mmCIF file of C-alpha atoms and ligand atoms in Angstrom:
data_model
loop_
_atom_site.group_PDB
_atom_site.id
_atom_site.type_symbol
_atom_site.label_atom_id
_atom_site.label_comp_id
_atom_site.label_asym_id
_atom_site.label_seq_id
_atom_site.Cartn_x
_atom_site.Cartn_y
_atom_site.Cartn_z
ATOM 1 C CA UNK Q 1 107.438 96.234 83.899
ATOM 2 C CA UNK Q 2 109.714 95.449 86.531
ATOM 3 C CA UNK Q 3 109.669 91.596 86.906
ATOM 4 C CA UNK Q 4 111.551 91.544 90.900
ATOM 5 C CA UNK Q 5 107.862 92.549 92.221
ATOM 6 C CA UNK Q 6 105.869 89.944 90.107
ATOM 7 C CA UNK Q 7 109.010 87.477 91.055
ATOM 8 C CA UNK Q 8 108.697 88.207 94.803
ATOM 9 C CA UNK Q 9 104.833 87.540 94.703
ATOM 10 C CA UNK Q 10 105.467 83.575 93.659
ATOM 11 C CA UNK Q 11 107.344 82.868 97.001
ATOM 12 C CA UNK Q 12 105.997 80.558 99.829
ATOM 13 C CA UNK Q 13 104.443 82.603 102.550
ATOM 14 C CA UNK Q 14 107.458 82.239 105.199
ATOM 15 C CA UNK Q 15 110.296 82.845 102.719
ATOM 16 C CA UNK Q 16 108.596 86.390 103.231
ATOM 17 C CA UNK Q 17 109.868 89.099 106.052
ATOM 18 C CA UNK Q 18 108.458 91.876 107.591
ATOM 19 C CA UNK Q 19 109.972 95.320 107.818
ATOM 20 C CA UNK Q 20 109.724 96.199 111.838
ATOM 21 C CA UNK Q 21 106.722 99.518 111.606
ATOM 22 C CA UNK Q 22 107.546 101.523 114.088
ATOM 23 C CA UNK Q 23 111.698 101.644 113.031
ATOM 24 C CA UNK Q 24 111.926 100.448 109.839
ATOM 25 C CA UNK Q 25 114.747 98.323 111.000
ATOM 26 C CA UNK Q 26 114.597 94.191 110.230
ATOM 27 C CA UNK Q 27 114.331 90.703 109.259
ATOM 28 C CA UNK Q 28 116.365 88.911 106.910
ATOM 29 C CA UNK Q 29 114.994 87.310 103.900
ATOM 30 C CA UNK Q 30 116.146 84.148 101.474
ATOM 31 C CA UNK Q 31 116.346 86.014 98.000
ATOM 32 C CA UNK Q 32 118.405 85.222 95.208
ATOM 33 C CA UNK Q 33 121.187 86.901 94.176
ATOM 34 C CA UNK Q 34 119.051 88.787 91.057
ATOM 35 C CA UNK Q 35 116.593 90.001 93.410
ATOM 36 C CA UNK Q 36 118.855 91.561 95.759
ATOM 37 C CA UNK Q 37 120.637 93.501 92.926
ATOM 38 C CA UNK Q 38 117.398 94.782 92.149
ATOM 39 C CA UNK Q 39 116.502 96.040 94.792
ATOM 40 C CA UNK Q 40 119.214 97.491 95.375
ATOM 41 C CA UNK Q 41 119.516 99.384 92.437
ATOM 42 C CA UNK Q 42 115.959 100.937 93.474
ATOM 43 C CA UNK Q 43 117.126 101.974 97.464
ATOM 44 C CA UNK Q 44 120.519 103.395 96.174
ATOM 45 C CA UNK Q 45 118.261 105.858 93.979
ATOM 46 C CA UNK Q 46 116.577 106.940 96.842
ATOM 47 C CA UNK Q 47 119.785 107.715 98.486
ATOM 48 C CA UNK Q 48 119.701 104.249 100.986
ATOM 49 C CA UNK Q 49 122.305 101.710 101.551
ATOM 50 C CA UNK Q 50 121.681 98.807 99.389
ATOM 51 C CA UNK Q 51 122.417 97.120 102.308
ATOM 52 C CA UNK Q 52 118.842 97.674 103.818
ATOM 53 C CA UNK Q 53 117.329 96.007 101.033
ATOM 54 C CA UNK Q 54 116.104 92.941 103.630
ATOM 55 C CA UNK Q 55 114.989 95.654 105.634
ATOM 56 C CA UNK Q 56 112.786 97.291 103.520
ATOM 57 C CA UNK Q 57 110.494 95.178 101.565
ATOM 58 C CA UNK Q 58 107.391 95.367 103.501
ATOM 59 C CA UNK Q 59 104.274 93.375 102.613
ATOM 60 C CA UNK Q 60 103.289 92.128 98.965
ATOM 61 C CA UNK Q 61 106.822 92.471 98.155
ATOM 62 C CA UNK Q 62 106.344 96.758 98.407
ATOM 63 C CA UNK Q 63 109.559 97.888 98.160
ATOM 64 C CA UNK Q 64 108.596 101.530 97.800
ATOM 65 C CA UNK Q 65 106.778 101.474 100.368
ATOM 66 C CA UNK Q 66 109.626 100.384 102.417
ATOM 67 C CA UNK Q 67 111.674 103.456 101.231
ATOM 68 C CA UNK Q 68 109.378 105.820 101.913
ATOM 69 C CA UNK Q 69 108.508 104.115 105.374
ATOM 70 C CA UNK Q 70 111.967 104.594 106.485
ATOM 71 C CA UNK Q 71 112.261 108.190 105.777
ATOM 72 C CA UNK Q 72 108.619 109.039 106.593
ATOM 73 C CA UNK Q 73 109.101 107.058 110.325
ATOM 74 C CA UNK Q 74 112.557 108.791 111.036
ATOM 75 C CA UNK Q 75 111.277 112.351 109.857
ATOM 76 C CA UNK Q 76 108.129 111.977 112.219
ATOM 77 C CA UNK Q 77 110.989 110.918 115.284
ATOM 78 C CA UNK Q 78 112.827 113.748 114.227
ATOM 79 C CA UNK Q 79 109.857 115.967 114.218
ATOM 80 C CA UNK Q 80 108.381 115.064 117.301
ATOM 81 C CA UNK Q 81 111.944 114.707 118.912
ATOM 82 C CA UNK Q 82 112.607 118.210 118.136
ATOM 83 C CA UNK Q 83 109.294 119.776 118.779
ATOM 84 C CA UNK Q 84 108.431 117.884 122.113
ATOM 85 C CA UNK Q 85 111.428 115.588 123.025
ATOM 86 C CA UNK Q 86 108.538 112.923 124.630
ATOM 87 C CA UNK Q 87 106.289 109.943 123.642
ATOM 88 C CA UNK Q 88 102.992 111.153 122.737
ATOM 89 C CA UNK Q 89 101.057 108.860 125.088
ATOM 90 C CA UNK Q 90 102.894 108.682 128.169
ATOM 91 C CA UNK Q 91 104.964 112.039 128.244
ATOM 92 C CA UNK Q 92 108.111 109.870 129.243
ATOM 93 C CA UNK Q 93 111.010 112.250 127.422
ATOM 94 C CA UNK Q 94 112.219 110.482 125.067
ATOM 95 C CA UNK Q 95 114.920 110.732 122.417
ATOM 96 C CA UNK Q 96 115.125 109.993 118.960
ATOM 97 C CA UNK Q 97 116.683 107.104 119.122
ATOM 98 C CA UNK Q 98 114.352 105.242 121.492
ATOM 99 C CA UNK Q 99 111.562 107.131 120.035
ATOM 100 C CA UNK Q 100 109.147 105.050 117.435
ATOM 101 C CA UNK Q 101 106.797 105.783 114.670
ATOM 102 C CA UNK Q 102 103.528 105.004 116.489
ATOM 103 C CA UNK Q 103 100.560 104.831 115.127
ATOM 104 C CA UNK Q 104 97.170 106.130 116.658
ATOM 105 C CA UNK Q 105 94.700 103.862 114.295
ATOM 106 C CA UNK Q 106 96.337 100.953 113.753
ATOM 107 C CA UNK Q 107 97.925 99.882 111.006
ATOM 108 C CA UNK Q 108 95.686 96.620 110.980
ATOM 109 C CA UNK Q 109 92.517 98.552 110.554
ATOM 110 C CA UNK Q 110 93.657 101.817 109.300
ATOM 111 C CA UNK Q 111 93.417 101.742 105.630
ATOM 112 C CA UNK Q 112 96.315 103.102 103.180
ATOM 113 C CA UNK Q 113 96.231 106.889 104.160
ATOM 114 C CA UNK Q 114 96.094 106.535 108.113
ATOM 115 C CA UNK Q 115 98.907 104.523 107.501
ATOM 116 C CA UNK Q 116 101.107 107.314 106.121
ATOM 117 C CA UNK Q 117 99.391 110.019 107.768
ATOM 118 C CA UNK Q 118 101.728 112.240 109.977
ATOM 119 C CA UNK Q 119 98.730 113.193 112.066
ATOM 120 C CA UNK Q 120 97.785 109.748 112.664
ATOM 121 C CA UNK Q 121 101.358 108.627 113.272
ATOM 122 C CA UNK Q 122 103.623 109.865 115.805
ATOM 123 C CA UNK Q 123 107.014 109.977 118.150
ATOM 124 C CA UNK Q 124 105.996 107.154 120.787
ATOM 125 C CA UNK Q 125 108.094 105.382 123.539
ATOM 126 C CA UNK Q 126 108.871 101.499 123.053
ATOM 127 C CA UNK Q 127 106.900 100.342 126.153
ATOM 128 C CA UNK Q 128 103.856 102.667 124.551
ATOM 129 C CA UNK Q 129 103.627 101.353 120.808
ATOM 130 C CA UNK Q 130 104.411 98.126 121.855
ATOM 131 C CA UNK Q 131 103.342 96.301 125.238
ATOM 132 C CA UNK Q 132 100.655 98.979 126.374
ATOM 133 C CA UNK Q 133 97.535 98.144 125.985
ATOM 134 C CA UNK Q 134 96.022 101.620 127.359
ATOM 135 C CA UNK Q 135 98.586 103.939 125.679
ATOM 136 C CA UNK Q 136 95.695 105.201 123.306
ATOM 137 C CA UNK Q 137 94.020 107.006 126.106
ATOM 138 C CA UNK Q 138 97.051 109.298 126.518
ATOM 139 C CA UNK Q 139 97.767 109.007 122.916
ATOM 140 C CA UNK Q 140 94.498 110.525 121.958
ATOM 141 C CA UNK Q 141 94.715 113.198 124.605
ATOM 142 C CA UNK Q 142 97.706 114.261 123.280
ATOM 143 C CA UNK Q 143 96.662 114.553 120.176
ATOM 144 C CA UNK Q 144 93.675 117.298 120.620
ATOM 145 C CA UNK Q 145 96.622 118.863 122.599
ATOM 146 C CA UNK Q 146 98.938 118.821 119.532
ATOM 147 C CA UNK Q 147 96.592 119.492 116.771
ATOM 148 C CA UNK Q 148 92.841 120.387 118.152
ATOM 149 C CA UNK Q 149 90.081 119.124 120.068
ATOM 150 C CA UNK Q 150 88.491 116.013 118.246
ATOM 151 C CA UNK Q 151 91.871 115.005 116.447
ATOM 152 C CA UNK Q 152 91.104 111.655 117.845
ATOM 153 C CA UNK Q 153 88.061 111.130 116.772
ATOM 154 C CA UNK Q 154 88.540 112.645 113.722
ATOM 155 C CA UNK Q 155 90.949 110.159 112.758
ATOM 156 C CA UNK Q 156 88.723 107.099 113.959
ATOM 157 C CA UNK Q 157 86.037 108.292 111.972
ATOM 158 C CA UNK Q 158 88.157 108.028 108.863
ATOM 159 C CA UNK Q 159 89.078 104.672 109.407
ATOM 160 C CA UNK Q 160 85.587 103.650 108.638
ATOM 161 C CA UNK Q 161 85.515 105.817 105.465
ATOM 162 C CA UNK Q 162 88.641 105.996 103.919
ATOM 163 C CA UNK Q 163 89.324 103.905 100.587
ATOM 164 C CA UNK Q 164 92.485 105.855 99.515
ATOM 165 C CA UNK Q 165 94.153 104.136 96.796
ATOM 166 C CA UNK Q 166 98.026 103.067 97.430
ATOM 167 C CA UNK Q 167 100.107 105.230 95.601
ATOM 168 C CA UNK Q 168 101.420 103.890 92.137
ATOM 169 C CA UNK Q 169 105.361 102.990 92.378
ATOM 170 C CA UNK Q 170 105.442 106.107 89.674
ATOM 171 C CA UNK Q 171 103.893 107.914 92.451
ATOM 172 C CA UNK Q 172 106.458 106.467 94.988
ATOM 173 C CA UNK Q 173 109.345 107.241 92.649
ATOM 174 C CA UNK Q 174 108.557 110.213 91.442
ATOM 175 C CA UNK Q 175 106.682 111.986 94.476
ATOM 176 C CA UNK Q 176 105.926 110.830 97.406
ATOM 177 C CA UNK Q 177 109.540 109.204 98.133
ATOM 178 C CA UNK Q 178 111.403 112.976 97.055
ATOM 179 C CA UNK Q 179 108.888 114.906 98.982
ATOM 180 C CA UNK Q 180 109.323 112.793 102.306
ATOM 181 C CA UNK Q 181 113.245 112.552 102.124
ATOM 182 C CA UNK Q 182 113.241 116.540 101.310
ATOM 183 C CA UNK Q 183 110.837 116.820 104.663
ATOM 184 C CA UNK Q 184 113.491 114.632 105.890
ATOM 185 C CA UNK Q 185 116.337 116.186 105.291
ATOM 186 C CA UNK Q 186 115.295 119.462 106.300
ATOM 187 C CA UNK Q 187 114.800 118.757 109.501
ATOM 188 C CA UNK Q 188 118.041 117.316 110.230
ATOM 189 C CA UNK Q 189 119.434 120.870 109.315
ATOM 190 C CA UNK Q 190 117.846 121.913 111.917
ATOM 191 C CA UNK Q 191 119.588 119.373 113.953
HETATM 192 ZN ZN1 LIG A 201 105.250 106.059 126.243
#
């Protein structure tokens, strides 16, 4: 139906970007002109800057994804900003603007719903989500102290069973990208 995703597939591998996980900031892309408009069209709909259109498109060309990444990372900030003002591994305080969207599982070996879970994914320092080897130890402490004992494990166990289906861009449109701007949103009222 929409031909920019089928169009974006065709390119060489390092015409492709990579929107930055843990801020949702980045990388700069060569895309035509028709493209761009495009995509634009879909982030202003969502209520982004067609501006971050480079910013956004975030593996096979998943530019719903890369909406709802940017309002699901900055509402889990926000939450854990508000609620705990520190980096889940290390306890360093940390604000929301140094603070990251780290995840516990990895993204590599996660699977699609650890990826946008908002247990598995969490307010982390810069040093933590991305130099420290050993910030899981903390991380997963933290966790059992946040949400229960065996949160940790839990959530490596799934890993190993989880085939959730990505969500269908009528999904993204319709659902999932309303619902996580609205969770959003709200917190920022509470600002
Ligand atoms: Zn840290």
């Amino acid at each position: 139906m929409n031909r920019c995703y089928e169009l974006r597939e065709a390119r060489p591998k390092e015409e492709r970007g990579t929107a930055d996980l843990s801020t949702g900031n980045v990388i700069s892309y060569a895309v035509s002109q028709k493209e761009k408009e495009s995509y634009a069209d879909i982030l202003r709909r969502h209520g982004l800057e067609a501006k971050l259109y480079s910013a956004l498109r975030w593996k096979k060309n998943q530019v719903l994804r890369g909406i709802y990444w940017w309002y699901f990372a900055r509402y889990i900030r926000m939450r854990d900003y508000q609620k705990y003002g520190k980096c889940i591994s290390c306890n360093r305080q940390t604000d929301f603007e140094q603070m990251q969207a780290g995840h516990f599982v990895p993204v590599a070996t996660g699977g699609f719903s650890l990826l946008l879970d908002p247990t598995n994914v969490n307010g982390e320092c810069e040093g933590c989500n991305g130099f420290d080897e050993m910030h899981l130890r903390g991380y997963e402490r933290n966790l059992d102290i946040r949400y229960g004992a065996g949160t940790g494990e839990e959530l490596v166990r799934r890993k190993h069973q989880d085939s959730m289906k990505e969500w269908s861009k009528l999904e993204y449109e319709n659902i999932k990208i309303p619902e996580i701007r609205a969770q959003y949103e709200e917190l920022l009222k509470t600002q």
